[in-house]
Tab-separated table of C-alpha atoms and ligand atoms in Angstrom:
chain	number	residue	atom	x	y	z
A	1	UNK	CA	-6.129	14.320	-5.874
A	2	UNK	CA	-9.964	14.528	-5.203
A	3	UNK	CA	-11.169	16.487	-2.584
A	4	UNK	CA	-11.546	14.338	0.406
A	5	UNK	CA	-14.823	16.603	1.153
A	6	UNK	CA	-15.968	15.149	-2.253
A	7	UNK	CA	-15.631	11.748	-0.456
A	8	UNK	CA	-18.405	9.325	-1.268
A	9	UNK	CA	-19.819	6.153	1.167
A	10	UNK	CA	-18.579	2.524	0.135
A	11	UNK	CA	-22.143	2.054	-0.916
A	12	UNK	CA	-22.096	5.375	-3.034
A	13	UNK	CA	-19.156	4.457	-4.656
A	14	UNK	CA	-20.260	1.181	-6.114
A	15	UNK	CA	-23.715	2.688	-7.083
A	16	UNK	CA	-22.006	5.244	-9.259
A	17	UNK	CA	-19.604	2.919	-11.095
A	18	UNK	CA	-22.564	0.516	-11.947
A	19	UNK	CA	-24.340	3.652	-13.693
A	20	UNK	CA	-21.321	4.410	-15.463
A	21	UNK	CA	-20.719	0.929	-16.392
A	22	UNK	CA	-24.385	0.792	-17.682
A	23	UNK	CA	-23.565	4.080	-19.440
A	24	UNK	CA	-20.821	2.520	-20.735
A	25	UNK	CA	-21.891	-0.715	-22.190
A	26	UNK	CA	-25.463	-0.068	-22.488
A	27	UNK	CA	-26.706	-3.383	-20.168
A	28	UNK	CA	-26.338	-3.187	-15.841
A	29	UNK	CA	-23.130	-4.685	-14.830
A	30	UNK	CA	-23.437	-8.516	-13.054
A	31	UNK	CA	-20.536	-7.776	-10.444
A	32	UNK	CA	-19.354	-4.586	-8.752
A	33	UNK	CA	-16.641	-4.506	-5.893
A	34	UNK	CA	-14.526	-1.554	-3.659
A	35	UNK	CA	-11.767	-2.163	-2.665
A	36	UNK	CA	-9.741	0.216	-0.647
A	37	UNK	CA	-6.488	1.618	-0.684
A	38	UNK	CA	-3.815	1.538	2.556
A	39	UNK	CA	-1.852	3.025	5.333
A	40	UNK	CA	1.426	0.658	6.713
A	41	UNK	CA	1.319	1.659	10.680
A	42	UNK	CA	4.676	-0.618	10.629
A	43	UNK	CA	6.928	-2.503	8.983
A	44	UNK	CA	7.816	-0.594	5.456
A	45	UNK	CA	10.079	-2.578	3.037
A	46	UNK	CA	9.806	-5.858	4.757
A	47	UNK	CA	6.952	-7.589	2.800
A	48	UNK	CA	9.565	-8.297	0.214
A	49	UNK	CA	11.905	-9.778	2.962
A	50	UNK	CA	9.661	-12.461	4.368
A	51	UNK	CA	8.844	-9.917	7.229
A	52	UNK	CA	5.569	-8.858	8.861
A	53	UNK	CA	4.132	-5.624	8.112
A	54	UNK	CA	0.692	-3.928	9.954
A	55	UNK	CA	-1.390	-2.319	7.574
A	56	UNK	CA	-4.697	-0.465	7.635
A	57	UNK	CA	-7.660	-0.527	4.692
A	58	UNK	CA	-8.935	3.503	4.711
A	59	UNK	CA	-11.976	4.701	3.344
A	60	UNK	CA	-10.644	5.837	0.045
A	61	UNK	CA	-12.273	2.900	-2.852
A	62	UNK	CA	-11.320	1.888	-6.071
A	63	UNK	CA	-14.705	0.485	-8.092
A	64	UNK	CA	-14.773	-2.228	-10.432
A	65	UNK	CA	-18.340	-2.851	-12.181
A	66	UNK	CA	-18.053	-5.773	-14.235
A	67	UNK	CA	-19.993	-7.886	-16.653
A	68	UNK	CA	-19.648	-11.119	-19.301
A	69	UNK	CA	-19.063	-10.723	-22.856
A	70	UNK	CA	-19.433	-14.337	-24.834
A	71	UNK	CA	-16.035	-13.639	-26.601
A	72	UNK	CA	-12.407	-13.115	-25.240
A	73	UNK	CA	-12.193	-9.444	-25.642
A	74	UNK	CA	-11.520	-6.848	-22.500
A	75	UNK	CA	-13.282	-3.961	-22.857
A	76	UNK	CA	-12.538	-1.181	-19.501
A	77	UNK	CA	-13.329	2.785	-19.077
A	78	UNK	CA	-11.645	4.111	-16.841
A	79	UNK	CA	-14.521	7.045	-15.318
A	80	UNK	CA	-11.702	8.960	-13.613
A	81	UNK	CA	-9.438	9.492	-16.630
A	82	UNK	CA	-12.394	9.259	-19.553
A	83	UNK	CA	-9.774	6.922	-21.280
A	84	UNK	CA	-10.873	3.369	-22.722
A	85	UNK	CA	-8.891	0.809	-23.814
A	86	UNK	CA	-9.929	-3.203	-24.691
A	87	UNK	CA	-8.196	-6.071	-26.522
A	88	UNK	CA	-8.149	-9.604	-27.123
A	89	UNK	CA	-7.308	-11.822	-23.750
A	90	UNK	CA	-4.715	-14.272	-25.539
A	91	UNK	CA	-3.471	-11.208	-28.160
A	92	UNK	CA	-2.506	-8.493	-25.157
A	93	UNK	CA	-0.438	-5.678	-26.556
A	94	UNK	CA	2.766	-4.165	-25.300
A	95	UNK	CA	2.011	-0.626	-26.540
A	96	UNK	CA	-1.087	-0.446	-23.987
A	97	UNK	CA	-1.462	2.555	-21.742
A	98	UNK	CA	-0.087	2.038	-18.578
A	99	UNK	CA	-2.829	1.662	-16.173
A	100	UNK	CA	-4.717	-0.686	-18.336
A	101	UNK	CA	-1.561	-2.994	-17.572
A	102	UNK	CA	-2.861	-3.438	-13.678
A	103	UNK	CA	-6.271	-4.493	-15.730
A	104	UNK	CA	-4.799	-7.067	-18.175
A	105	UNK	CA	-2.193	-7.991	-16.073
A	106	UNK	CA	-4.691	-9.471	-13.194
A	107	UNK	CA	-7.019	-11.171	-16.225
A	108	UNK	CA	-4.162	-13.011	-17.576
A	109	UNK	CA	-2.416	-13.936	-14.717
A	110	UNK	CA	-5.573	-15.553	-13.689
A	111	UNK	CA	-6.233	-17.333	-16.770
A	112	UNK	CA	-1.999	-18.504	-16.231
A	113	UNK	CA	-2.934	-19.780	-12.792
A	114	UNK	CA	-5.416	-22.204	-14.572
A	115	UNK	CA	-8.910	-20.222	-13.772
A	116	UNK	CA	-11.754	-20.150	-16.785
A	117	UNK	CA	-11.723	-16.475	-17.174
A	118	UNK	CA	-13.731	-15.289	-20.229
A	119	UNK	CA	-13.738	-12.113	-21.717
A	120	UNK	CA	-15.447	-8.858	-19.779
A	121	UNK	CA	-16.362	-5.383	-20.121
A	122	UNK	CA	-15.205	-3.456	-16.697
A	123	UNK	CA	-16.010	-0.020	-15.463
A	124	UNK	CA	-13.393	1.635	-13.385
A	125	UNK	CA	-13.571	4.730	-11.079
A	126	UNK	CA	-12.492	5.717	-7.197
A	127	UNK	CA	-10.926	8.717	-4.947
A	128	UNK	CA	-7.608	6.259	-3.912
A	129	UNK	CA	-5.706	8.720	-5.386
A	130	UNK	CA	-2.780	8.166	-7.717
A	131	UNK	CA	0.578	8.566	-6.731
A	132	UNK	CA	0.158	9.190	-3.297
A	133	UNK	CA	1.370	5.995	-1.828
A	134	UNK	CA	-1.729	4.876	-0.768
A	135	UNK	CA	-1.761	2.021	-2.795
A	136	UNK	CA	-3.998	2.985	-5.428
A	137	UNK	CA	-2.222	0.348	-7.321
A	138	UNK	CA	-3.264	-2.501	-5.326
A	139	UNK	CA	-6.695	-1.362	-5.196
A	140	UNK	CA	-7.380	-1.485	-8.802
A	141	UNK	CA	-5.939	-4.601	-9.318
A	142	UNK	CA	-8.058	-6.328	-6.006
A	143	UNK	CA	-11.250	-4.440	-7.548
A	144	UNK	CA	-10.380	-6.411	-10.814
A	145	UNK	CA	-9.928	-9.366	-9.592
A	146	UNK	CA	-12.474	-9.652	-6.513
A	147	UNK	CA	-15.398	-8.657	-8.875
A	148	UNK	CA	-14.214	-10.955	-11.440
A	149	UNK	CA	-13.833	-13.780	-8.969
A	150	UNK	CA	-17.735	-13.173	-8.501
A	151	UNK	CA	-18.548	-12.826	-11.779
A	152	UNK	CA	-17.622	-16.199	-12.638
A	153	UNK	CA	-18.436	-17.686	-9.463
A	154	UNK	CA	-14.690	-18.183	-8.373
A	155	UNK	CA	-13.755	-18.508	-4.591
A	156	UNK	CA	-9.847	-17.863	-4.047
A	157	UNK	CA	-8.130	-18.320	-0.921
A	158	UNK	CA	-6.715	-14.633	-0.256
A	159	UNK	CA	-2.837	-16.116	-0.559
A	160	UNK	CA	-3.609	-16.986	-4.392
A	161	UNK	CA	-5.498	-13.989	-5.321
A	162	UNK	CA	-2.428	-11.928	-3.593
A	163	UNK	CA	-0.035	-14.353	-5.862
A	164	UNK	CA	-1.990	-13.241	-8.691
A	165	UNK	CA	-2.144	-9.638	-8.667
A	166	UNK	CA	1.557	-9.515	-7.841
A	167	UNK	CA	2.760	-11.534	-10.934
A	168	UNK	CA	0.902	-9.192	-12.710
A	169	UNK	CA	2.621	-6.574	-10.962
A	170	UNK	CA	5.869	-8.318	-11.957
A	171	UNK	CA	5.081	-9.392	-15.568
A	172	UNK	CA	2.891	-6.453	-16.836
A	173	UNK	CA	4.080	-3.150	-14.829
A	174	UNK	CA	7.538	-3.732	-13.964
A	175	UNK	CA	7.195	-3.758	-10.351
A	176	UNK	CA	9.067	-6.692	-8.067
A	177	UNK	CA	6.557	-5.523	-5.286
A	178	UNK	CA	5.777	-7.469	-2.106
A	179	UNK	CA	2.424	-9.026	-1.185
A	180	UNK	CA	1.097	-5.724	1.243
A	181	UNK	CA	-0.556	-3.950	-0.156
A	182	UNK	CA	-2.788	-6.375	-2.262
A	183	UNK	CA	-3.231	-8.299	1.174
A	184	UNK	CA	-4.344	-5.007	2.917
A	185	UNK	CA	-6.748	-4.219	0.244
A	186	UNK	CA	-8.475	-7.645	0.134
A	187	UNK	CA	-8.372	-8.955	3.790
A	188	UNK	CA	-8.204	-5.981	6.177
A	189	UNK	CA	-10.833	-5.508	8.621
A	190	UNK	CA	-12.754	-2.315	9.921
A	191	UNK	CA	-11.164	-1.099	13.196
A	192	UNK	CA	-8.211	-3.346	13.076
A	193	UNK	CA	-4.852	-3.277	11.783
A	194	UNK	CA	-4.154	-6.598	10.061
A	195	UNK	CA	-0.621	-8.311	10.896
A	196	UNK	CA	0.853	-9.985	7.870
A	197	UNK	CA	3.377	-12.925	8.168
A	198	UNK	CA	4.819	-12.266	4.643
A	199	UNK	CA	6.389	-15.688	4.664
A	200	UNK	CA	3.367	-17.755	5.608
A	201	UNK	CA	0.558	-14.913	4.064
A	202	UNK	CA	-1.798	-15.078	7.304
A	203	UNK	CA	-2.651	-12.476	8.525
A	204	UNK	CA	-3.922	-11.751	12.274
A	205	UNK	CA	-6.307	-8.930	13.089
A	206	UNK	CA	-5.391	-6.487	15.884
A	207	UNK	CA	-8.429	-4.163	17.538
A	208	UNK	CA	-7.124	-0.229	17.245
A	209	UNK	CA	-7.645	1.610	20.173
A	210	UNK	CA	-10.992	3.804	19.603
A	211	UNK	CA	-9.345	7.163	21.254
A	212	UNK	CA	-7.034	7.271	18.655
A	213	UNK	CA	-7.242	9.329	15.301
A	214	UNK	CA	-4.861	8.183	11.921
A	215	UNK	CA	-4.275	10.952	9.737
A	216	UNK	CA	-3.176	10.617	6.661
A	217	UNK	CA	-0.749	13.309	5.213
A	218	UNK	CA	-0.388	13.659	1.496
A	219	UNK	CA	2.977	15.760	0.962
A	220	UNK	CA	2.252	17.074	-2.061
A	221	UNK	CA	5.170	15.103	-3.806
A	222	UNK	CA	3.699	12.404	-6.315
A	223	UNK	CA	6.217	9.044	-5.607
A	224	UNK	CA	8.698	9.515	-8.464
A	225	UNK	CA	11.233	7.177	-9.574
A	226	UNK	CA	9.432	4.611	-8.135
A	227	UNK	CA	10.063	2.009	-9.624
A	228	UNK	CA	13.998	1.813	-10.432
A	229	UNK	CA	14.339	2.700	-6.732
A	230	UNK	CA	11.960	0.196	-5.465
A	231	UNK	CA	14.088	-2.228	-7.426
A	232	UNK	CA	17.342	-1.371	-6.619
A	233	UNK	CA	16.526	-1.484	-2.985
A	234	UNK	CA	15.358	-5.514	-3.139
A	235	UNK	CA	18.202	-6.367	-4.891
A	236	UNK	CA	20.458	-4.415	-1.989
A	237	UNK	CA	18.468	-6.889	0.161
A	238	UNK	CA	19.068	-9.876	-1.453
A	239	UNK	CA	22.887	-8.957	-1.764
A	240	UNK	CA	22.888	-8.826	2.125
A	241	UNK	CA	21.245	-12.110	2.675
A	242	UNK	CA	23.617	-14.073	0.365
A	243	UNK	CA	26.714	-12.180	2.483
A	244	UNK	CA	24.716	-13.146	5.503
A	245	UNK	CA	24.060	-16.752	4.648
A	246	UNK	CA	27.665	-17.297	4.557
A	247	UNK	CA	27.643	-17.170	8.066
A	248	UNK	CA	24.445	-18.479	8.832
A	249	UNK	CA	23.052	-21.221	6.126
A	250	UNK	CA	19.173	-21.131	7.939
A	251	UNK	CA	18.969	-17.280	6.834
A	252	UNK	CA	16.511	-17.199	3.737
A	253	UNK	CA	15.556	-13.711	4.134
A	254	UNK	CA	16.240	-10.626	5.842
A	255	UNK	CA	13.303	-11.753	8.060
A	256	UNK	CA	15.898	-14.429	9.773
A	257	UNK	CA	18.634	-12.203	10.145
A	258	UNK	CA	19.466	-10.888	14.098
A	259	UNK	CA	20.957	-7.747	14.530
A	260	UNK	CA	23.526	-9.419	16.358
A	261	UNK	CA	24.537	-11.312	13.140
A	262	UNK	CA	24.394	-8.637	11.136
A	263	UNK	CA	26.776	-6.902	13.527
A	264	UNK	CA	28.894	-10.022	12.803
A	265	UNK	CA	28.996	-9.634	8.916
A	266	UNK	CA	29.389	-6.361	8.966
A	267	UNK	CA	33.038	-5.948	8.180
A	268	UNK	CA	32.068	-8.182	5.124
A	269	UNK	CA	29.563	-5.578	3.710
A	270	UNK	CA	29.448	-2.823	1.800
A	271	UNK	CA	28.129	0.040	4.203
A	272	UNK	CA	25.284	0.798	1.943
A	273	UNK	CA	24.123	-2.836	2.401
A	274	UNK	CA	24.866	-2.845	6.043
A	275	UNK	CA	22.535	0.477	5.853
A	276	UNK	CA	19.495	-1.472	4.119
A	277	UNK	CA	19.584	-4.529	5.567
A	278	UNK	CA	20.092	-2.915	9.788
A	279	UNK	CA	16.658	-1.154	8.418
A	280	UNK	CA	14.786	-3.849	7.698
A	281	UNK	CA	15.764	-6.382	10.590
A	282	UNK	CA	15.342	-3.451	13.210
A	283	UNK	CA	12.035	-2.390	11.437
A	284	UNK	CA	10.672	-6.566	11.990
A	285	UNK	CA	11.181	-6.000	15.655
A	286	UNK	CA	9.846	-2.520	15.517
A	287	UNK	CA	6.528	-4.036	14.212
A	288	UNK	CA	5.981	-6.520	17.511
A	289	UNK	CA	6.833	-3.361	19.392
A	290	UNK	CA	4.249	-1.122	18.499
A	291	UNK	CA	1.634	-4.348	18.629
A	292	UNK	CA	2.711	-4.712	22.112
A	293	UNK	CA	2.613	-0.653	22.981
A	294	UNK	CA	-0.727	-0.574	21.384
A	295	UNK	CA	-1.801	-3.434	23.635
A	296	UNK	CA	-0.308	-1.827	26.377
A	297	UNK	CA	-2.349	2.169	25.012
A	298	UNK	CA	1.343	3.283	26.005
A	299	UNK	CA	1.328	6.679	23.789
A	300	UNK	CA	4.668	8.094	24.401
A	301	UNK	CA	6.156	4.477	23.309
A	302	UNK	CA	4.125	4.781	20.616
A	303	UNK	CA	5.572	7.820	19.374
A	304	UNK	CA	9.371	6.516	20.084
A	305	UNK	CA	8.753	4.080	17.692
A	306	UNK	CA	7.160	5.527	14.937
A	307	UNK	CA	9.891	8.099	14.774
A	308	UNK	CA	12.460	5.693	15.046
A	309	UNK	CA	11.454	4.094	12.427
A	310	UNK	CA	10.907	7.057	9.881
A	311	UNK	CA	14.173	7.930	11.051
A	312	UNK	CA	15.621	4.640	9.888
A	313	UNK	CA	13.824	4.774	6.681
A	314	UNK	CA	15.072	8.169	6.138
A	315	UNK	CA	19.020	7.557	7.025
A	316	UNK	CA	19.606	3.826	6.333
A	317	UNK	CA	17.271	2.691	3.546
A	318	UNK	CA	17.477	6.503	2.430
A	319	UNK	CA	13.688	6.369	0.829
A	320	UNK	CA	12.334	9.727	2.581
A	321	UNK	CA	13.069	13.452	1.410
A	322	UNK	CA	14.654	16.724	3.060
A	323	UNK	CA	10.809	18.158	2.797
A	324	UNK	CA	9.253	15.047	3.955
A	325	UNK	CA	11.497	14.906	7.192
A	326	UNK	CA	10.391	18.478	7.944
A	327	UNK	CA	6.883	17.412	7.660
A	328	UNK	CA	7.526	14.471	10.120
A	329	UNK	CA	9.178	17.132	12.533
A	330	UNK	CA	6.418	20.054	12.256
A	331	UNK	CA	3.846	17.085	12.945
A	332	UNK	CA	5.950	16.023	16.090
A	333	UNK	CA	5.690	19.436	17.526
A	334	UNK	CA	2.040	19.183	17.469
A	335	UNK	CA	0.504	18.959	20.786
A	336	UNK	CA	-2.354	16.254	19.553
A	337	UNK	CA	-0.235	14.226	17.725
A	338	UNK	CA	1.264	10.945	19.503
A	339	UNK	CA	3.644	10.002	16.189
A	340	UNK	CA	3.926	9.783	12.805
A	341	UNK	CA	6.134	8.331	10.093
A	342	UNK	CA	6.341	8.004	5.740
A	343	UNK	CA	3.694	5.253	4.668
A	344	UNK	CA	4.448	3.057	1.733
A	345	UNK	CA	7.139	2.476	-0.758
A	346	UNK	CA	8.828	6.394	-0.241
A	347	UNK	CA	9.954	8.480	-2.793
A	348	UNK	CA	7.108	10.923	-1.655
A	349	UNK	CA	3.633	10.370	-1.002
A	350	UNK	CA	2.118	9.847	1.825
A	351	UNK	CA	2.733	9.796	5.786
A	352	UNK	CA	0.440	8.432	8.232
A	353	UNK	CA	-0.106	9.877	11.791
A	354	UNK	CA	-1.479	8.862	14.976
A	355	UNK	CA	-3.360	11.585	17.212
A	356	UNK	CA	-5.452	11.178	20.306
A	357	UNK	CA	-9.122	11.948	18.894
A	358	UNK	CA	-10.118	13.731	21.548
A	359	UNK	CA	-7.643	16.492	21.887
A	360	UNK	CA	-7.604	17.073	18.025
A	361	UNK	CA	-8.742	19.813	16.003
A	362	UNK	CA	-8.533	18.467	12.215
A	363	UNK	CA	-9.649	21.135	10.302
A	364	UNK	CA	-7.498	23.592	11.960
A	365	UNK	CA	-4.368	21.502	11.870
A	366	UNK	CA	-4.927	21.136	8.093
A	367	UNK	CA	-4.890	24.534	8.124
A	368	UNK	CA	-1.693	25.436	9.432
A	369	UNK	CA	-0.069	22.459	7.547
A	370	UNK	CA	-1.198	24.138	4.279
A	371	UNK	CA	0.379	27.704	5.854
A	372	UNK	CA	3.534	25.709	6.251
A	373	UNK	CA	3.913	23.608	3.412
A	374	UNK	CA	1.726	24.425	0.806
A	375	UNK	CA	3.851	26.555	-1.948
A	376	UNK	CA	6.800	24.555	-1.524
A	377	UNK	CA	5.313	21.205	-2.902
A	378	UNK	CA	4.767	20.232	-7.046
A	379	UNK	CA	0.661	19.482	-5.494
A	380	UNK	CA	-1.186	20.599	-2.783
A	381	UNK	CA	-0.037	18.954	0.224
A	382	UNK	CA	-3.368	17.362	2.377
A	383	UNK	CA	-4.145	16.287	6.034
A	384	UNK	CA	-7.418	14.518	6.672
A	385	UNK	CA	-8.192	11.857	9.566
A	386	UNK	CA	-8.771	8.339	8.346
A	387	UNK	CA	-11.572	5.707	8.797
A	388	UNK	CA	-10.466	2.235	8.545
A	389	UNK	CA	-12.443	-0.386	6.389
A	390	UNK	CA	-12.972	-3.673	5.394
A	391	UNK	CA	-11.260	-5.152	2.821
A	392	UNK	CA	-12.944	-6.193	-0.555
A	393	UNK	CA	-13.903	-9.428	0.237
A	394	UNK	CA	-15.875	-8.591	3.391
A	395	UNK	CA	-18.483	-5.913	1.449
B	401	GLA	C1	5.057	-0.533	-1.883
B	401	GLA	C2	4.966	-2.006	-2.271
B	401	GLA	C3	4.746	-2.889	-1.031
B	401	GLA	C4	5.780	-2.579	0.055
B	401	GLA	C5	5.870	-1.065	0.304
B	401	GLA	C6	7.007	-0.716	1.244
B	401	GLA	O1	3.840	-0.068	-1.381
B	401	GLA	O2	3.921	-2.218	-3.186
B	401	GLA	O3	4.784	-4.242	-1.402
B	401	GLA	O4	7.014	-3.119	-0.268
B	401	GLA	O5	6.067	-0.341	-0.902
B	401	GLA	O6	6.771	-1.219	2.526
């Protein structure tokens, strides 16, 4: 991971990929665009179940420099692996390295979807960092696709570009992922947390207290098996809605499922499913909950709620680890910290926490976190407090 102290302004960021793209290709680029990575306050694993989630954008960019070429080649560097890779548009190959498939996979999808997209040389480089479940994922693919809406003068509605970038996700990497993460990286706002209806893709910005402080807390475990596991846990989910449409034809997706019907079905379930699916309809009304203790700056609520749902990812959709848990509990015992709870997909990576900015001392808590974990993690385990940002569109 990069040091966060090596941490560069938006600004910065797009200023250096344009030199390396002119390194690169030997011309300035015509386009360049950031576009951030993530934090989920609420709502993990229910993007994919018509649910609402509540992401952040942080300060942590993905770059995409672009320019025209007059032919239908791809040509990209990526600046933070030294790697290249290009081909034909209409002649993509399967043996390509795997994060040029995030590249290709957003160019042809929006050629599929009936855009003109010509060929383009792209410049890539960024401090999301890989892995870490901070969607640096997403943020490629948005950078891709945001700077070559602009190069070619395009102007998507958010919904479509979302659409895009997850078919590519589906056709090119492998990954049945739900629209999140992409959504959070386009259309998030600075100082807001930005609702998503995953059913209707709108997506209502809430003001973030200013007294409070998100952390972000990398646990030094790289998301592993990330896929397979991903996958397997939508399918669980679509097992329990076609048990739970028996009973109730109007449920589409988890999303419309009450706990009291689930209750209902239970005896019809397999208890693993039961597990998954009482996650993900008690994690839909623990999103409104924490809107509503937000509104209300109720801190200890706050707290209940954030644990209660790590907890549930943890025990019923079974997506934390031992080590991770610990983490959760060390950061619980921390006087300055209201809550905090795993971020993203699981598997490892990242958690987010909430402190009250005034009573914190970050350096020192990153400190003892190191003394406590560091050692007993594959990578470095990191603290550092978050800004939030606006999503790529916006800058
Ligand atoms: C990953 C996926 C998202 C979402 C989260 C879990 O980040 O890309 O679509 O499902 O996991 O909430």
């Amino acid at each position: 991971m990069p040091e966060p102290t090596a941490l560069q302004t938006r600004s910065e960021w797009l200023e250096t990929t344009r030199a390396v793209f002119e390194n690169q290709f030997g011309r300035p680029a015509e386009a360049a665009v950031a576009a951030p990575g993530r934090a989920n306050l609420i709502g993990e694993h229910t993007d994919y179940n018509d649910g609402h989630v509540l992401p952040i954008a942080i300060d942590r960019f993905t770059v995409a420099a672009v320019g025209h070429r007059s032919d239908i080649r791809v040509r990209v560097y990526s600046k933070n692996l030294d790697e290249s890779f290009e081909c034909d548009l209409d002649a993509i190959p399967d043996d390509r390295p795997g994060w040029a498939s995030y590249i290709v996979g957003v160019l042809a999808e929006m050629r599929a979807a009936g855009h003109r997209i010509g060929g383009a040389d792209i410049a890539i480089f960024g401090n999301v960092p890989m892995g870490s479940g901070l969607s640096s994922s997403a943020a490629l693919e948005i950078s891709v696709a945001t700077a070559v809406e602009r190069l070619e003068g395009l102007h998507l509605a958010d919904a479509d570009m979302v659409a895009i970038c997850r078919r590519a996700d589906h056709h090119f990497v492998g990954i049945q992922s739900g629209p999140m993460d992409q959504f959070a990286s386009r259309a998030c706002r600075a100082g807001h947390a930005g609702l998503l209806d995953c059913r209707s893709l709108e997506m209502t910005h809430y003001p973030l207290p200013g007294h409070y402080l998100f952390l972000s807390v990398y646990s030094g475990i790289p998301r592993a098996l990330a896929h397979s596991e991903y996958n397997e846990r939508l399918q669980s989910c679509q097992k329990a809605v076609a048990l739970l449409q028996r009973h109730d034809p109007d449920v589409r997706a988890l999303r419309d499922a009450s706990p009291e019907l689930l209750k209902q079905v239970r005896g019809d379930m397999d208890e693993r499913i039961y597990r998954r699916a009482r996650h993900v309809i008690t994690e839909q009304q623990r999103v409104f909950a924490l809107i509503e203790a937000m509104q209300r700056d109720d801190a200890a609520r706050i707290g209940d709620i954030l644990k209660a749902g790590h907890d549930s990812l943890s025990r019923d959709y079974e997506v934390s680890l031992p080590i991770l848990d610990e983490m959760i509990d060390w950061l619980y015992r921390q006087p300055a910290i209201i809550g905090a709870r795993l971020t993203g997909a699981g598997f490892g990576g990242s958690l987010i926490a909430v402190a009250e900015r005034d009573r914190i001392d970050a350096e020192r808590l990153q400190q003892e976190f190191l003394a406590t974990f560091d050692n007993r993690t594959p990578e470095t385990p990191q603290l550092w407090p978050l800004t939030t940002v606006d999503g790529a569109k916006y800058a």
